[in-house]
Coordinates of C-alpha atoms in Angstrom, one line a residue:
X31 CA 56.0 -30.6 18.8
X32 CA 53.5 -27.8 18.3
X33 CA 53.4 -28.5 14.5
X34 CA 52.9 -32.2 15.1
X35 CA 50.0 -31.5 17.5
X36 CA 48.4 -29.2 14.9
X37 CA 48.8 -31.9 12.2
X38 CA 47.1 -34.5 14.4
X39 CA 44.1 -32.3 15.0
X40 CA 43.8 -31.5 11.3
X41 CA 43.7 -35.2 10.5
X42 CA 40.9 -35.8 13.0
X43 CA 38.9 -32.9 11.5
X44 CA 39.4 -33.9 7.9
X45 CA 38.9 -37.6 8.1
X46 CA 36.6 -38.0 11.2
X47 CA 39.1 -40.6 12.5
X48 CA 41.7 -40.5 15.2
X49 CA 45.4 -40.3 14.1
X50 CA 47.1 -43.7 14.3
X51 CA 49.7 -44.0 17.0
X52 CA 53.2 -44.5 15.6
X53 CA 54.4 -48.1 15.6
X54 CA 50.9 -49.4 15.9
X55 CA 52.1 -52.8 14.7
X56 CA 54.0 -53.4 18.0
X57 CA 52.2 -55.9 20.2
X58 CA 51.1 -54.0 23.3
X59 CA 51.5 -57.2 25.4
X60 CA 55.2 -57.6 24.5
X61 CA 57.9 -57.3 27.2
X62 CA 58.6 -53.9 28.7
X63 CA 62.2 -54.0 27.4
X64 CA 60.8 -54.4 23.9
X65 CA 58.9 -51.2 24.2
X66 CA 62.0 -49.0 24.8
X67 CA 62.6 -48.6 21.1
X68 CA 58.9 -48.2 20.1
X69 CA 56.6 -45.8 22.0
X70 CA 53.7 -46.5 19.7
X71 CA 53.0 -50.0 21.1
X72 CA 52.7 -48.5 24.6
X73 CA 50.4 -45.8 23.4
X74 CA 48.2 -48.4 21.6
X75 CA 48.2 -50.5 24.8
X76 CA 46.9 -47.6 26.8
X77 CA 44.4 -46.8 24.1
X78 CA 43.1 -50.2 23.5
X79 CA 43.1 -51.7 26.9
X80 CA 42.6 -48.6 29.1
X81 CA 45.7 -49.6 31.1
X82 CA 46.3 -47.9 34.4
X83 CA 50.0 -47.5 33.4
X84 CA 51.6 -48.0 29.9
X85 CA 54.6 -49.6 31.7
X86 CA 52.9 -52.7 33.2
X87 CA 53.9 -53.8 36.7
X88 CA 56.6 -51.9 38.6
X89 CA 59.0 -54.8 39.4
X90 CA 61.2 -54.2 36.4
X91 CA 61.6 -50.4 35.7
X92 CA 62.3 -49.8 32.0
X93 CA 65.0 -47.2 32.4
X94 CA 65.8 -43.8 33.9
X95 CA 63.0 -41.4 35.1
X96 CA 63.2 -39.2 32.0
X97 CA 62.6 -42.2 29.7
X98 CA 59.8 -43.4 31.9
X99 CA 58.0 -40.1 31.8
X100 CA 58.4 -39.7 28.0
X101 CA 56.8 -43.1 27.5
X102 CA 53.9 -42.3 29.8
X103 CA 53.4 -38.8 28.4
X104 CA 53.2 -40.2 24.8
X105 CA 50.7 -42.9 25.8
X106 CA 48.6 -40.4 27.7
X107 CA 48.6 -38.0 24.7
X108 CA 46.8 -40.5 22.6
X109 CA 44.5 -41.8 25.3
X110 CA 43.5 -38.2 26.2
X111 CA 42.6 -37.6 22.5
X112 CA 40.6 -40.8 22.4
X113 CA 38.7 -40.0 25.5
X114 CA 37.8 -36.5 24.4
X115 CA 36.9 -37.7 20.9
X116 CA 34.7 -40.5 22.2
X117 CA 32.9 -38.2 24.7
X118 CA 32.1 -35.8 21.8
X119 CA 30.9 -38.7 19.6
X120 CA 28.7 -40.1 22.3
X121 CA 27.1 -36.8 22.8
X122 CA 26.6 -36.2 19.1
X123 CA 25.1 -39.7 18.7
X124 CA 22.4 -38.9 21.3
X125 CA 21.1 -36.2 19.0
X126 CA 18.7 -33.4 20.1
X127 CA 15.3 -33.6 21.7
X128 CA 12.6 -31.6 19.9
X129 CA 11.2 -29.0 22.2
X130 CA 7.5 -28.1 21.9
X131 CA 6.2 -24.9 23.3
X132 CA 2.9 -24.4 25.0
X133 CA 1.7 -22.4 21.9
X134 CA 0.8 -19.2 23.7
X135 CA 3.2 -17.0 21.6
X136 CA 1.3 -18.0 18.4
X137 CA -2.1 -18.1 20.1
X138 CA -2.1 -14.6 21.5
X139 CA -0.9 -11.8 19.2
X140 CA -0.7 -9.5 22.2
X141 CA 1.9 -11.9 23.7
X142 CA 0.0 -12.0 27.0
X143 CA 1.4 -15.4 27.8
X144 CA 5.0 -14.6 27.2
X145 CA 7.9 -12.8 28.9
X146 CA 8.3 -9.1 27.9
X147 CA 9.5 -7.3 31.0
X148 CA 11.8 -4.3 30.3
X149 CA 10.3 -3.6 26.8
X150 CA 7.8 -0.8 26.2
X151 CA 4.3 -1.7 27.3
X152 CA 0.8 -0.1 27.0
X153 CA -1.4 0.8 30.0
X154 CA -2.6 -2.8 30.3
X155 CA 0.9 -4.0 30.6
X156 CA 0.9 -5.5 27.1
X157 CA 4.1 -5.4 25.2
X158 CA 4.7 -3.1 22.2
X159 CA 4.4 -5.4 19.2
X160 CA 7.4 -3.9 17.3
X161 CA 9.6 -4.2 20.4
X162 CA 8.7 -7.8 20.8
X163 CA 9.4 -8.5 17.2
X164 CA 12.8 -6.9 17.6
X165 CA 13.4 -9.3 20.5
X166 CA 12.4 -12.3 18.3
X167 CA 14.6 -11.0 15.5
X168 CA 17.6 -10.8 17.8
X169 CA 17.0 -14.3 19.2
X170 CA 16.7 -15.6 15.6
X171 CA 20.0 -14.1 14.5
X172 CA 22.0 -14.5 17.7
X173 CA 23.8 -11.3 16.8
X174 CA 25.1 -8.9 19.5
X175 CA 24.2 -5.9 17.4
X176 CA 20.5 -7.0 17.0
X177 CA 20.2 -7.3 20.8
X178 CA 21.6 -3.9 21.2
X179 CA 18.9 -2.6 18.9
X180 CA 16.0 -3.9 21.0
X181 CA 14.0 -0.9 22.3
X182 CA 13.8 -0.8 26.1
X183 CA 11.1 0.8 28.2
X184 CA 13.2 1.8 31.2
X185 CA 16.4 1.4 33.1
X186 CA 16.4 -2.4 33.5
X187 CA 18.4 -4.4 31.0
X188 CA 17.7 -7.9 29.7
X189 CA 19.6 -10.6 31.5
X190 CA 22.1 -12.5 29.3
X191 CA 20.0 -13.5 26.3
X192 CA 23.1 -14.7 24.6
X193 CA 24.1 -16.9 27.5
X194 CA 22.1 -19.9 26.1
X195 CA 24.2 -19.9 22.9
X196 CA 27.5 -20.6 24.7
X197 CA 29.1 -23.9 23.6
X198 CA 30.3 -26.3 26.3
X199 CA 33.3 -28.7 25.9
X200 CA 32.0 -31.0 28.7
X201 CA 28.6 -32.6 28.9
X202 CA 25.7 -32.0 26.6
X203 CA 25.2 -28.9 24.4
X204 CA 22.6 -26.4 25.6
X205 CA 20.3 -27.3 22.8
X206 CA 20.6 -31.1 23.3
X207 CA 18.7 -31.6 26.6
X208 CA 15.0 -32.4 26.9
X209 CA 12.6 -29.7 28.1
X210 CA 8.8 -30.2 28.3
X211 CA 6.6 -27.1 27.7
X212 CA 5.3 -25.0 30.6
X213 CA 1.6 -24.8 31.4
X214 CA -0.4 -22.6 29.0
X215 CA -1.8 -19.4 30.3
X216 CA -5.4 -20.6 30.2
X217 CA -4.7 -24.1 31.6
X218 CA -5.9 -25.5 34.9
X219 CA -2.2 -26.1 35.9
X220 CA -1.3 -22.5 35.4
X221 CA -4.3 -21.4 37.5
X222 CA -3.3 -23.9 40.3
X223 CA 0.3 -22.7 40.4
X224 CA -0.7 -19.1 40.4
X225 CA -3.1 -19.7 43.3
X226 CA -0.3 -21.4 45.2
X227 CA 1.8 -18.3 44.8
X228 CA -1.0 -16.1 46.1
X229 CA -1.3 -18.3 49.1
X230 CA 2.4 -18.3 49.7
X231 CA 2.4 -14.5 49.7
X232 CA -0.4 -14.6 52.3
X233 CA 1.4 -17.2 54.4
X234 CA 4.9 -15.6 54.3
X235 CA 4.9 -14.5 57.9
X236 CA 3.4 -17.6 59.5
X237 CA 6.1 -19.6 61.4
X238 CA 6.4 -23.2 60.2
X239 CA 5.8 -24.3 63.8
X240 CA 2.2 -22.8 63.5
X241 CA 1.2 -24.6 60.3
X242 CA -0.9 -27.3 62.1
X243 CA -3.1 -24.7 63.8
X244 CA -3.0 -21.6 61.7
X245 CA -6.4 -20.7 60.1
X246 CA -4.8 -19.1 56.9
X247 CA -2.8 -22.3 56.3
X248 CA -6.1 -24.3 56.7
X249 CA -7.8 -22.0 54.2
X250 CA -4.9 -22.4 51.7
X251 CA -5.2 -26.2 52.1
X252 CA -9.0 -26.2 51.5
X253 CA -8.6 -24.0 48.4
X254 CA -5.7 -25.8 46.8
X255 CA -7.5 -29.1 47.1
X256 CA -10.0 -27.7 44.6
X257 CA -7.6 -27.3 41.7
X258 CA -7.5 -30.1 39.1
X259 CA -4.1 -28.9 37.9
X260 CA -2.4 -28.8 41.2
X261 CA 1.0 -30.6 40.9
X262 CA 2.1 -30.5 44.6
X263 CA 2.1 -33.6 46.9
X264 CA -1.3 -35.0 47.9
X265 CA -3.0 -35.2 50.3
X266 CA -2.4 -31.6 51.1
X267 CA -1.8 -31.2 54.8
X268 CA 0.0 -28.8 57.1
X269 CA 3.1 -31.1 56.7
X270 CA 3.0 -31.3 52.9
X271 CA 1.8 -27.9 51.8
X272 CA 4.3 -25.8 49.8
X273 CA 6.7 -28.8 49.4
X274 CA 7.7 -31.1 46.6
X275 CA 7.2 -34.9 46.7
X276 CA 10.6 -36.5 46.6
X277 CA 12.3 -39.0 49.0
X278 CA 12.7 -37.3 52.4
X279 CA 11.2 -33.9 51.5
X280 CA 7.9 -34.5 53.4
X281 CA 9.6 -35.6 56.6
X282 CA 10.8 -33.5 59.5
X283 CA 11.2 -29.7 59.4
X284 CA 10.4 -27.8 56.2
X285 CA 14.0 -26.5 56.1
X286 CA 17.0 -28.7 55.3
X287 CA 19.7 -29.3 57.9
X288 CA 22.2 -27.8 55.4
X289 CA 20.5 -24.4 55.8
X290 CA 20.2 -24.7 59.6
X291 CA 23.5 -26.3 60.8
X292 CA 26.5 -24.1 61.6
X293 CA 29.4 -24.6 59.1
X294 CA 33.0 -23.7 58.6
X295 CA 34.5 -21.9 55.5
X296 CA 38.2 -21.4 55.4
X297 CA 38.4 -22.0 59.1
X298 CA 35.8 -19.3 59.8
X299 CA 32.8 -20.6 61.9
X300 CA 29.5 -19.4 60.4
X301 CA 26.0 -19.6 61.8
X302 CA 23.0 -20.0 59.6
X303 CA 21.1 -16.8 60.6
X304 CA 20.4 -14.2 58.0
X305 CA 18.8 -10.7 57.9
X306 CA 15.2 -10.9 56.8
X307 CA 12.7 -8.2 55.8
X308 CA 10.2 -7.2 58.5
X309 CA 6.9 -9.1 58.4
X310 CA 3.9 -7.5 56.8
X311 CA 1.0 -9.0 58.7
X312 CA 2.6 -8.8 62.2
X313 CA 5.0 -5.9 61.9
X314 CA 5.9 -2.8 59.8
X315 CA 7.1 -4.7 56.7
X316 CA 6.1 -4.2 53.1
X317 CA 5.9 -6.1 49.9
X318 CA 6.3 -4.8 46.3
X319 CA 4.2 -4.4 43.1
X320 CA 1.0 -4.3 45.2
X321 CA -0.1 -1.0 43.4
X322 CA -0.9 -0.9 39.7
X323 CA 1.3 2.0 39.0
X324 CA 4.3 0.3 40.5
X325 CA 3.5 -3.0 38.7
X326 CA 3.2 -1.2 35.4
X327 CA 6.5 0.6 36.0
X328 CA 8.2 -2.7 36.7
X329 CA 6.9 -4.3 33.5
X330 CA 8.3 -1.3 31.6
X331 CA 11.7 -1.7 33.3
X332 CA 11.2 1.4 35.6
X333 CA 11.3 4.4 33.2
X334 CA 13.3 7.4 34.3
X335 CA 11.4 9.2 37.0
X336 CA 9.9 6.1 38.6
X337 CA 11.3 5.0 42.0
X338 CA 12.5 1.6 43.2
X339 CA 11.8 1.4 47.0
X340 CA 14.1 -0.6 49.3
X341 CA 12.7 -3.3 51.7
X342 CA 12.4 -2.7 55.4
X343 CA 14.8 -5.1 57.1
X344 CA 14.5 -6.7 60.6
X345 CA 17.7 -5.8 62.6
X346 CA 17.6 -9.2 64.3
X347 CA 19.3 -12.0 62.2
X348 CA 17.1 -15.1 62.2
X349 CA 17.2 -18.7 61.1
X350 CA 14.9 -19.7 58.3
X351 CA 11.6 -20.2 60.2
X352 CA 8.9 -19.0 57.7
X353 CA 8.4 -18.5 54.0
X354 CA 9.6 -14.9 54.2
X355 CA 13.0 -16.0 55.5
X356 CA 13.1 -18.9 53.0
X357 CA 12.4 -16.4 50.2
X358 CA 15.0 -14.0 51.4
X359 CA 17.6 -16.8 51.5
X360 CA 16.7 -17.8 47.9
X361 CA 16.9 -14.1 46.8
X362 CA 20.2 -13.5 48.4
X363 CA 22.2 -16.6 47.6
X364 CA 24.5 -17.2 44.6
X365 CA 22.6 -20.1 43.2
X366 CA 25.3 -22.7 44.0
X367 CA 26.4 -21.4 47.4
X368 CA 23.9 -23.5 49.4
X369 CA 25.3 -26.7 47.8
X370 CA 28.9 -25.6 48.6
X371 CA 27.7 -25.2 52.2
X372 CA 26.1 -28.7 52.1
X373 CA 29.3 -30.2 50.7
X374 CA 31.5 -28.6 53.4
X375 CA 29.1 -29.9 56.1
X376 CA 29.1 -33.4 54.7
X377 CA 32.9 -33.4 54.3
X378 CA 33.3 -32.5 57.9
X379 CA 31.7 -35.9 58.9
X380 CA 34.7 -37.8 57.4
X381 CA 34.8 -41.0 55.5
X382 CA 31.6 -42.4 57.1
X383 CA 29.5 -40.0 55.1
X384 CA 31.1 -40.8 51.8
X385 CA 29.5 -43.1 49.2
X386 CA 30.5 -46.7 49.6
X387 CA 31.7 -46.5 46.0
X388 CA 34.3 -43.9 46.9
X389 CA 37.5 -45.9 46.3
X390 CA 39.4 -44.2 49.2
X391 CA 36.6 -44.7 51.8
X392 CA 38.1 -48.0 53.1
X393 CA 41.6 -47.8 51.6
X394 CA 44.3 -49.0 53.9
X395 CA 47.2 -46.9 52.4
X396 CA 45.7 -44.0 50.4
X397 CA 43.3 -41.1 50.7
X398 CA 41.7 -38.9 48.0
X399 CA 42.6 -35.3 47.1
X400 CA 43.1 -34.6 43.4
X401 CA 40.7 -37.4 42.7
X402 CA 37.8 -38.4 45.0
X403 CA 38.7 -35.8 47.6
X404 CA 37.3 -32.4 48.6
X405 CA 39.2 -30.7 45.7
X406 CA 37.7 -33.1 43.2
X407 CA 34.1 -32.6 44.5
X408 CA 34.3 -28.9 44.6
X409 CA 35.8 -28.8 41.1
X410 CA 32.9 -30.8 39.8
X411 CA 30.4 -28.5 41.5
X412 CA 32.0 -25.6 39.7
X413 CA 32.0 -27.5 36.5
X414 CA 28.2 -27.8 36.7
X415 CA 27.9 -24.0 36.6
X416 CA 27.3 -24.5 32.8
X417 CA 23.7 -25.5 33.7
X418 CA 23.0 -21.8 33.2
X419 CA 23.8 -22.2 29.5
X420 CA 21.2 -25.0 29.2
X421 CA 18.6 -23.1 31.3
X422 CA 19.0 -19.8 29.5
X423 CA 18.7 -21.6 26.1
X424 CA 15.3 -22.8 27.3
X425 CA 14.4 -19.5 28.8
X426 CA 15.1 -17.3 25.8
X427 CA 15.2 -19.6 22.7
X428 CA 12.3 -21.9 23.4
X429 CA 9.5 -20.8 25.7
X430 CA 9.9 -17.1 26.8
X431 CA 7.5 -17.8 29.6
X432 CA 5.9 -14.9 31.5
X433 CA 6.9 -14.3 35.1
X434 CA 4.4 -14.6 38.0
X435 CA 4.2 -10.8 38.5
X436 CA 3.1 -10.4 34.9
X437 CA 0.5 -13.2 35.4
X438 CA -0.8 -11.3 38.4
X439 CA -1.3 -8.3 36.2
X440 CA -3.4 -10.4 33.8
X441 CA -5.5 -11.6 36.8
X442 CA -5.9 -8.0 38.1
X443 CA -7.0 -6.6 34.7
X444 CA -9.4 -9.5 34.2
X445 CA -11.0 -9.1 37.7
X446 CA -11.4 -5.3 37.3
X447 CA -12.9 -5.8 33.8
X448 CA -10.2 -4.0 31.9
X449 CA -9.4 -7.0 29.7
X450 CA -10.9 -10.4 28.9
X451 CA -7.9 -12.6 29.4
X452 CA -8.3 -16.4 29.3
X453 CA -7.7 -17.1 33.0
X454 CA -9.0 -20.4 34.2
X455 CA -12.2 -20.2 36.2
X456 CA -10.7 -22.3 39.1
X457 CA -8.5 -19.3 39.9
X458 CA -11.0 -16.5 39.1
X459 CA -13.5 -18.0 41.5
X460 CA -11.0 -18.6 44.3
X461 CA -11.4 -16.9 47.7
X462 CA -7.6 -16.3 47.6
X463 CA -8.2 -13.3 45.3
X464 CA -10.4 -11.4 47.8
X465 CA -7.8 -12.1 50.5
X466 CA -5.0 -10.8 48.3
X467 CA -7.0 -7.6 47.6
X468 CA -7.3 -6.9 51.3
X469 CA -3.6 -7.8 51.9
X470 CA -2.5 -5.4 49.1
X471 CA -4.7 -2.7 50.5
X472 CA -2.8 -3.0 53.8
X473 CA 0.5 -2.7 52.1
X474 CA -0.6 0.2 49.9
X475 CA -1.8 2.1 52.9
X476 CA 1.4 1.5 54.7
X477 CA 3.4 2.7 51.7
X478 CA 1.1 5.5 50.7
X479 CA 0.4 4.0 47.2
X480 CA -2.6 3.6 45.0
X481 CA -4.7 5.8 47.3
X482 CA -4.6 3.0 49.8
X483 CA -6.7 0.8 47.5
X484 CA -6.3 -2.9 47.1
X485 CA -5.4 -4.9 44.0
X486 CA -5.3 -8.5 42.7
X487 CA -1.6 -8.3 41.9
X488 CA 0.9 -10.8 43.2
X489 CA 2.8 -9.3 46.2
X490 CA 6.5 -10.0 45.7
X491 CA 9.6 -9.6 48.0
X492 CA 11.9 -8.1 45.4
X493 CA 11.6 -4.3 44.8
X494 CA 12.0 -4.6 41.0
X495 CA 9.6 -7.5 40.7
X496 CA 10.9 -10.5 38.7
X497 CA 14.4 -10.7 37.2
X498 CA 14.7 -9.6 33.6
X499 CA 14.8 -13.0 32.0
X500 CA 12.0 -15.5 31.2
X501 CA 10.6 -17.7 34.0
X502 CA 10.9 -21.2 32.6
X503 CA 13.0 -23.2 33.6
X504 CA 14.0 -21.9 37.0
X505 CA 17.7 -21.0 37.5
X506 CA 17.6 -22.3 41.1
X507 CA 15.8 -25.4 39.8
X508 CA 18.5 -26.5 37.4
X509 CA 21.2 -25.5 39.9
X510 CA 19.4 -27.7 42.4
X511 CA 19.0 -30.6 40.0
X512 CA 22.7 -30.6 39.0
X513 CA 24.3 -30.0 42.4
X514 CA 21.9 -32.3 44.3
X515 CA 22.6 -35.1 41.9
X516 CA 26.4 -34.7 42.4
X517 CA 26.1 -34.6 46.2
X518 CA 23.9 -37.7 46.3
X519 CA 26.4 -39.5 44.0
X520 CA 29.3 -38.5 46.2
X521 CA 28.0 -39.2 49.6
X522 CA 26.1 -42.1 51.3
X523 CA 22.5 -41.3 50.7
X524 CA 21.4 -43.5 53.7
X525 CA 23.8 -41.8 56.1
X526 CA 21.8 -40.4 59.1
X527 CA 22.8 -36.8 59.9
X528 CA 24.0 -36.4 63.5
X529 CA 22.6 -33.8 65.9
X530 CA 19.7 -32.6 63.8
X531 CA 18.1 -29.2 64.7
X532 CA 14.9 -27.2 64.0
X533 CA 14.3 -23.5 64.3
X534 CA 12.2 -22.1 67.1
X535 CA 9.1 -20.2 66.4
X536 CA 10.7 -16.8 65.7
X537 CA 13.9 -18.1 64.2
X538 CA 16.1 -16.6 66.9
X539 CA 17.5 -20.0 68.0
X540 CA 17.8 -23.6 67.1
X541 CA 16.3 -26.5 69.1
X542 CA 17.2 -30.2 68.9
X543 CA 15.2 -32.3 66.4
X544 CA 14.6 -35.6 68.2
X545 CA 14.2 -38.6 65.8
X546 CA 11.3 -40.8 66.8
X547 CA 9.6 -38.0 68.6
X548 CA 9.6 -35.1 66.1
X549 CA 9.7 -37.4 63.1
X550 CA 11.9 -40.0 61.4
X551 CA 15.7 -39.8 61.2
X552 CA 17.0 -37.4 58.6
X553 CA 19.2 -38.8 55.9
X554 CA 21.7 -37.3 53.4
X555 CA 19.4 -38.0 50.5
X556 CA 16.3 -36.6 52.1
X557 CA 18.0 -33.4 53.3
X558 CA 19.7 -32.8 49.9
X559 CA 16.3 -33.2 48.3
X560 CA 14.9 -30.8 50.8
X561 CA 17.7 -28.4 50.1
X562 CA 16.8 -28.5 46.4
X563 CA 13.2 -27.8 47.5
X564 CA 14.2 -24.9 49.8
X565 CA 16.4 -23.1 47.2
X566 CA 14.0 -23.5 44.3
X567 CA 10.6 -23.1 46.0
X568 CA 12.1 -20.4 48.1
X569 CA 12.1 -18.4 44.8
X570 CA 8.4 -19.1 44.6
X571 CA 7.9 -17.7 48.1
X572 CA 10.0 -14.7 46.9
X573 CA 7.4 -14.2 44.2
X574 CA 9.4 -14.8 41.0
X575 CA 8.9 -18.4 39.9
X576 CA 6.2 -21.1 39.7
X577 CA 6.2 -24.8 40.7
X578 CA 6.5 -25.9 37.0
X579 CA 9.7 -23.8 36.7
X580 CA 11.2 -25.6 39.6
X581 CA 10.3 -29.1 38.4
X582 CA 11.5 -28.5 34.9
X583 CA 14.8 -27.1 36.3
X584 CA 15.2 -30.2 38.5
X585 CA 14.9 -32.5 35.5
X586 CA 17.2 -30.4 33.3
X587 CA 19.9 -30.2 36.1
X588 CA 19.7 -34.0 36.7
X589 CA 20.2 -34.7 33.0
X590 CA 23.2 -32.4 32.8
X591 CA 24.8 -34.1 35.9
X592 CA 24.1 -37.6 34.5
X593 CA 25.7 -36.8 31.2
X594 CA 28.7 -35.0 32.7
X595 CA 29.4 -37.8 35.2
X596 CA 29.1 -40.3 32.5
X597 CA 31.9 -38.5 30.6
X598 CA 34.0 -38.3 33.8
X599 CA 33.8 -42.0 34.6
X600 CA 36.4 -43.4 32.2
X601 CA 38.9 -40.7 33.0
X602 CA 39.7 -42.0 36.5
X603 CA 42.8 -44.1 37.2
X604 CA 41.2 -45.8 40.2
X605 CA 40.5 -49.3 38.8
X606 CA 38.4 -50.3 41.8
X607 CA 35.9 -47.5 41.2
X608 CA 32.6 -49.1 40.1
X609 CA 30.9 -45.9 38.9
X610 CA 28.5 -43.3 40.4
X611 CA 25.1 -44.1 41.6
X612 CA 22.3 -41.8 43.0
X613 CA 18.6 -41.5 43.4
X614 CA 16.7 -39.0 41.3
X615 CA 14.0 -36.7 42.7
X616 CA 11.4 -39.1 41.4
X617 CA 12.8 -42.0 43.3
X618 CA 14.5 -43.9 40.4
X619 CA 18.1 -45.0 40.8
X620 CA 20.7 -43.9 38.2
X621 CA 23.9 -45.9 37.9
X622 CA 26.8 -44.6 35.8

């Protein structure tokens, strides 16, 4: 049997065609008794007609169980081969999507618009040219040995530059998904999204409940309205600031119900409170990379002798009630864990929350498990982990986009006159920079850094600054796009969530959210979209990504989910299943 299997595969490889089933001349519509001496006809019937069973109806069994299983197994062997072959051919036929860069790598010989953290840098935070060329050489060759030869500037190691070259046997290849270029360093969009990050840093400790009346939020709204390249929802109001514009995301609380509601994991009841760093503006908290010396050490990967300070944590666990708590959640999660939580909460509502297309939702005699049950859903969620391959291909092999903390260094050196970087005037003339300078002075005095002087650097919540991989697209963005698409396809998007809640002002408790009084009813689709916003833009609040990273990640993740579910569709035995359907973040409906 092993030799026959090997021979079949070799014939596929050599000829480009599937092996012909034995006895193909047998009419697949002949009587069941006529099939007992010729398995090939049954196999062909299964192949050609997509039959639920190669044995026809069950009123006249063809023989003993062993014979029945042998017939079924042989038919399935050929149909499985056809399905896998057809999926590969379909993907191959789609081709690749040419990916243009923003041109910064060629435009600036100093690589000031590209990621270089962890490599040697000069005193301006500009990468050593030979080290960057060694990185490019390794990326061009894809050889482990060449990556090991890249000179590093400190203790931090590069994050998985070979991950994007992994091949996937399900869904699209990492190089075969579309990815638009990120905003160029000198563009109005880059200025707008950097200004948004500065304002997010200044607003981290403002409770969401205070947004309608807080003067710093009002100042942020007035400033962001000026930017021609701002890509957030308009009009900018206390309800829309720091959000994305997708169905449901602008309604109700900033935080998704799936990050507020209690949930159960393996029978263990879990509340949604987490430990959060102390606030800076109203407490004894600190941020990081606010002094130039610490910022430069981070760009160099923290050389031996430099210190990495820990955050100061609030001993009281809190619900997500401000941007600092939202950022901490996005910094402490495991990318997909929030969507696992959402799936478990939705499954706890029973069949009423399932998509109307789930074949077992209204079945009289059957329920789902191996297919269309919890096990199936969670398996598919794990299957979409391969989104990291696609994301890391874009990060390392296409754009190599600089992280926000590096951009902050460019702004700082431009404002202090140390370098003439091409920063857009809309940012250089913004009042947010003077506010950031004063904020960083407060933090530096508290930490005894930089002589207590201020800076124009971006204050971040993570002690090492950004992770050691390029910024675009965002990992939490493509995780959000893929998992959110799956959840919206699996559950009833219009289902109204029962007993919604909202955090109180300091996050120590939850209060009822009353539809019709506090806002509209909260639906599955809206709260899943909001969850995607929370987990991705939470990383922006953390200080390590931009809005463009999130939006590109959303699109990439959606594309991966669509093409994966499209391959899944013909593998199911449930003939009443009409295919998946869900609404994308931009409001368009996808039917598979």
